[in-house]
Amino acid sequence: MKISKFKRGFQNLIAIILLSFFSTALWAQDGGADVNIKVTKESSTWYTQPWVWIVGGAVFILLLVALLRGGGNKD
């Protein structure tokens, strides 16, 4: 019984050490790139219009409701 607890504790310790290492490695990657994004006032593409997203969201919700309702009454 004591060996099992020791093994589980050792596995937990290894997991904590590995997760700490991964977290440190990911933090070390921060701040390397300088990104400049220019935003223009002219938007001629259809998917940049807000009404397209609103209509698309409404259609998606209606489809989701229709699919989740199923056949309704199943007697």
Coordinates of N, CA and C in Angstrom, one line a residue:
M1 N 0.8 -1.2 0.0 CA 0.0 0.0 0.0 C 0.9 1.3 0.0
K2 N 2.0 1.2 0.8 CA 2.9 2.4 0.8 C 3.6 2.6 -0.5
I3 N 3.9 1.6 -1.2 CA 4.6 1.7 -2.5 C 3.6 2.4 -3.5
S4 N 2.4 2.0 -3.4 CA 1.4 2.6 -4.4 C 1.3 4.1 -4.1
K5 N 1.2 4.6 -2.8 CA 1.2 6.0 -2.5 C 2.4 6.7 -2.9
F6 N 3.6 6.0 -2.7 CA 4.9 6.6 -3.1 C 4.9 6.8 -4.6
K7 N 4.4 5.8 -5.4 CA 4.5 5.8 -6.8 C 3.5 7.0 -7.3
R8 N 2.4 7.1 -6.8 CA 1.4 8.1 -7.1 C 2.0 9.5 -6.8
G9 N 2.6 9.6 -5.7 CA 3.2 10.9 -5.3 C 4.4 11.3 -6.2
F10 N 5.2 10.3 -6.6 CA 6.3 10.5 -7.5 C 5.8 10.9 -8.9
Q11 N 4.7 10.3 -9.4 CA 4.1 10.7 -10.6 C 3.6 12.1 -10.6
N12 N 2.9 12.5 -9.5 CA 2.4 13.8 -9.3 C 3.6 14.8 -9.3
L13 N 4.7 14.5 -8.7 CA 5.8 15.4 -8.6 C 6.4 15.6 -10.0
I14 N 6.6 14.5 -10.8 CA 7.1 14.6 -12.1 C 6.1 15.4 -13.0
A15 N 4.8 15.3 -12.8 CA 3.9 16.0 -13.6 C 4.0 17.5 -13.3
I16 N 4.1 17.9 -12.0 CA 4.3 19.3 -11.6 C 5.5 19.9 -12.2
I17 N 6.6 19.1 -12.2 CA 7.9 19.6 -12.7 C 7.8 19.8 -14.2
L18 N 7.2 18.9 -14.9 CA 7.1 19.0 -16.4 C 6.2 20.2 -16.7
L19 N 5.0 20.3 -16.1 CA 4.1 21.4 -16.3 C 4.8 22.8 -16.0
S20 N 5.6 22.8 -15.0 CA 6.3 24.1 -14.7 C 7.3 24.4 -15.8
F21 N 8.0 23.4 -16.3 CA 8.9 23.6 -17.4 C 8.3 24.1 -18.6
F22 N 7.1 23.5 -19.0 CA 6.4 23.9 -20.2 C 5.9 25.3 -20.0
S23 N 5.4 25.7 -18.8 CA 4.9 27.0 -18.6 C 6.1 28.0 -18.7
T24 N 7.2 27.7 -18.2 CA 8.4 28.6 -18.3 C 8.8 28.7 -19.7
A25 N 8.8 27.6 -20.5 CA 9.2 27.7 -21.9 C 8.2 28.5 -22.7
L26 N 7.0 28.5 -22.4 CA 6.0 29.3 -23.1 C 6.1 30.8 -22.7
W27 N 6.4 31.1 -21.5 CA 6.6 32.5 -21.1 C 7.8 33.1 -21.8
A28 N 8.8 32.2 -22.0 CA 10.1 32.7 -22.6 C 9.9 33.1 -24.1
Q29 N 8.8 32.7 -24.7 CA 8.5 33.0 -26.1 C 7.8 34.3 -26.2
D30 N 7.4 35.0 -25.2 CA 6.7 36.2 -25.2 C 7.5 37.4 -25.6
G31 N 7.0 38.3 -26.4 CA 7.6 39.6 -26.8 C 8.6 39.6 -27.9
G32 N 8.6 38.6 -28.8 CA 9.6 38.6 -29.8 C 9.2 39.3 -31.1
A33 N 8.0 39.5 -31.4 CA 7.6 40.0 -32.7 C 6.9 41.4 -32.5
D34 N 7.2 42.3 -33.4 CA 6.5 43.6 -33.5 C 5.5 43.5 -34.7
V35 N 4.2 43.5 -34.4 CA 3.3 43.4 -35.5 C 2.5 44.7 -35.6
N36 N 2.5 45.2 -36.8 CA 1.8 46.4 -37.2 C 0.6 46.1 -38.1
I37 N -0.6 46.4 -37.7 CA -1.7 46.1 -38.5 C -2.4 47.5 -38.9
K38 N -2.5 47.7 -40.2 CA -3.1 48.9 -40.7 C -4.6 48.6 -41.0
V39 N -5.5 49.4 -40.4 CA -6.9 49.3 -40.6 C -7.4 50.4 -41.5
T40 N -8.0 50.1 -42.6 CA -8.5 51.1 -43.5 C -10.0 51.3 -43.2
K41 N -10.5 52.4 -43.5 CA -11.9 52.7 -43.4 C -12.8 52.1 -44.4
E42 N -12.2 51.8 -45.6 CA -13.0 51.2 -46.7 C -13.0 49.7 -46.5
S43 N -14.2 49.1 -46.4 CA -14.3 47.7 -46.3 C -15.3 47.2 -47.4
S44 N -14.7 46.7 -48.5 CA -15.5 46.3 -49.6 C -15.8 44.8 -49.6
T45 N -15.3 44.1 -48.7 CA -15.6 42.6 -48.7 C -16.9 42.4 -47.9
W46 N -17.6 41.4 -48.3 CA -18.9 41.1 -47.7 C -18.8 40.7 -46.2
Y47 N -17.8 40.0 -45.8 CA -17.7 39.4 -44.5 C -17.3 40.4 -43.4
T48 N -16.9 41.7 -43.9 CA -16.6 42.7 -42.9 C -17.8 43.5 -42.5
Q49 N -18.9 43.3 -43.1 CA -20.2 44.0 -42.8 C -20.8 43.4 -41.5
P50 N -21.2 44.2 -40.6 CA -21.8 43.6 -39.3 C -23.2 42.9 -39.6
W51 N -23.9 43.4 -40.5 CA -25.2 42.8 -40.7 C -25.1 41.4 -41.2
V52 N -24.0 41.1 -41.9 CA -23.8 39.7 -42.4 C -23.6 38.7 -41.2
W53 N -22.9 39.2 -40.2 CA -22.6 38.3 -39.1 C -23.9 38.2 -38.2
I54 N -24.7 39.2 -38.2 CA -26.0 39.2 -37.4 C -26.9 38.2 -38.1
V55 N -27.1 38.3 -39.4 CA -28.0 37.4 -40.1 C -27.4 35.9 -40.0
G56 N -26.1 35.8 -40.2 CA -25.5 34.4 -40.1 C -25.7 33.8 -38.7
G57 N -25.6 34.6 -37.7 CA -25.8 34.1 -36.3 C -27.3 33.7 -36.1
A58 N -28.2 34.5 -36.6 CA -29.6 34.2 -36.5 C -30.0 32.9 -37.2
V59 N -29.4 32.7 -38.4 CA -29.7 31.5 -39.2 C -29.1 30.3 -38.4
F60 N -27.9 30.5 -37.9 CA -27.2 29.4 -37.1 C -28.1 29.0 -35.9
I61 N -28.6 30.0 -35.2 CA -29.4 29.7 -34.0 C -30.7 29.0 -34.4
L62 N -31.3 29.4 -35.5 CA -32.5 28.8 -35.9 C -32.3 27.3 -36.4
L63 N -31.2 27.1 -37.1 CA -30.8 25.7 -37.5 C -30.5 24.9 -36.2
L64 N -29.8 25.4 -35.3 CA -29.5 24.7 -34.1 C -30.8 24.3 -33.3
V65 N -31.7 25.2 -33.2 CA -33.0 25.0 -32.5 C -33.7 23.9 -33.2
A66 N -33.8 24.0 -34.6 CA -34.5 23.0 -35.4 C -33.9 21.6 -35.2
L67 N -32.6 21.5 -35.2 CA -31.9 20.2 -35.1 C -32.1 19.6 -33.7
L68 N -32.0 20.5 -32.7 CA -32.1 20.0 -31.3 C -33.5 19.6 -30.9
R69 N -34.5 20.2 -31.6 CA -35.9 19.8 -31.3 C -36.2 18.4 -31.8
G70 N -35.6 18.1 -32.8 CA -35.8 16.7 -33.4 C -37.2 16.6 -34.0
G71 N -37.8 15.5 -33.9 CA -39.1 15.3 -34.4 C -40.3 15.8 -33.6
G72 N -40.0 16.2 -32.4 CA -41.1 16.7 -31.5 C -41.7 15.5 -30.8
N73 N -42.9 15.2 -31.1 CA -43.7 14.2 -30.3 C -43.4 12.8 -30.9
K74 N -42.9 11.9 -30.0 CA -42.6 10.6 -30.4 C -43.3 9.6 -29.6
D75 N -44.6 9.4 -29.9 CA -45.5 8.5 -29.1 C -45.5 7.1 -29.8

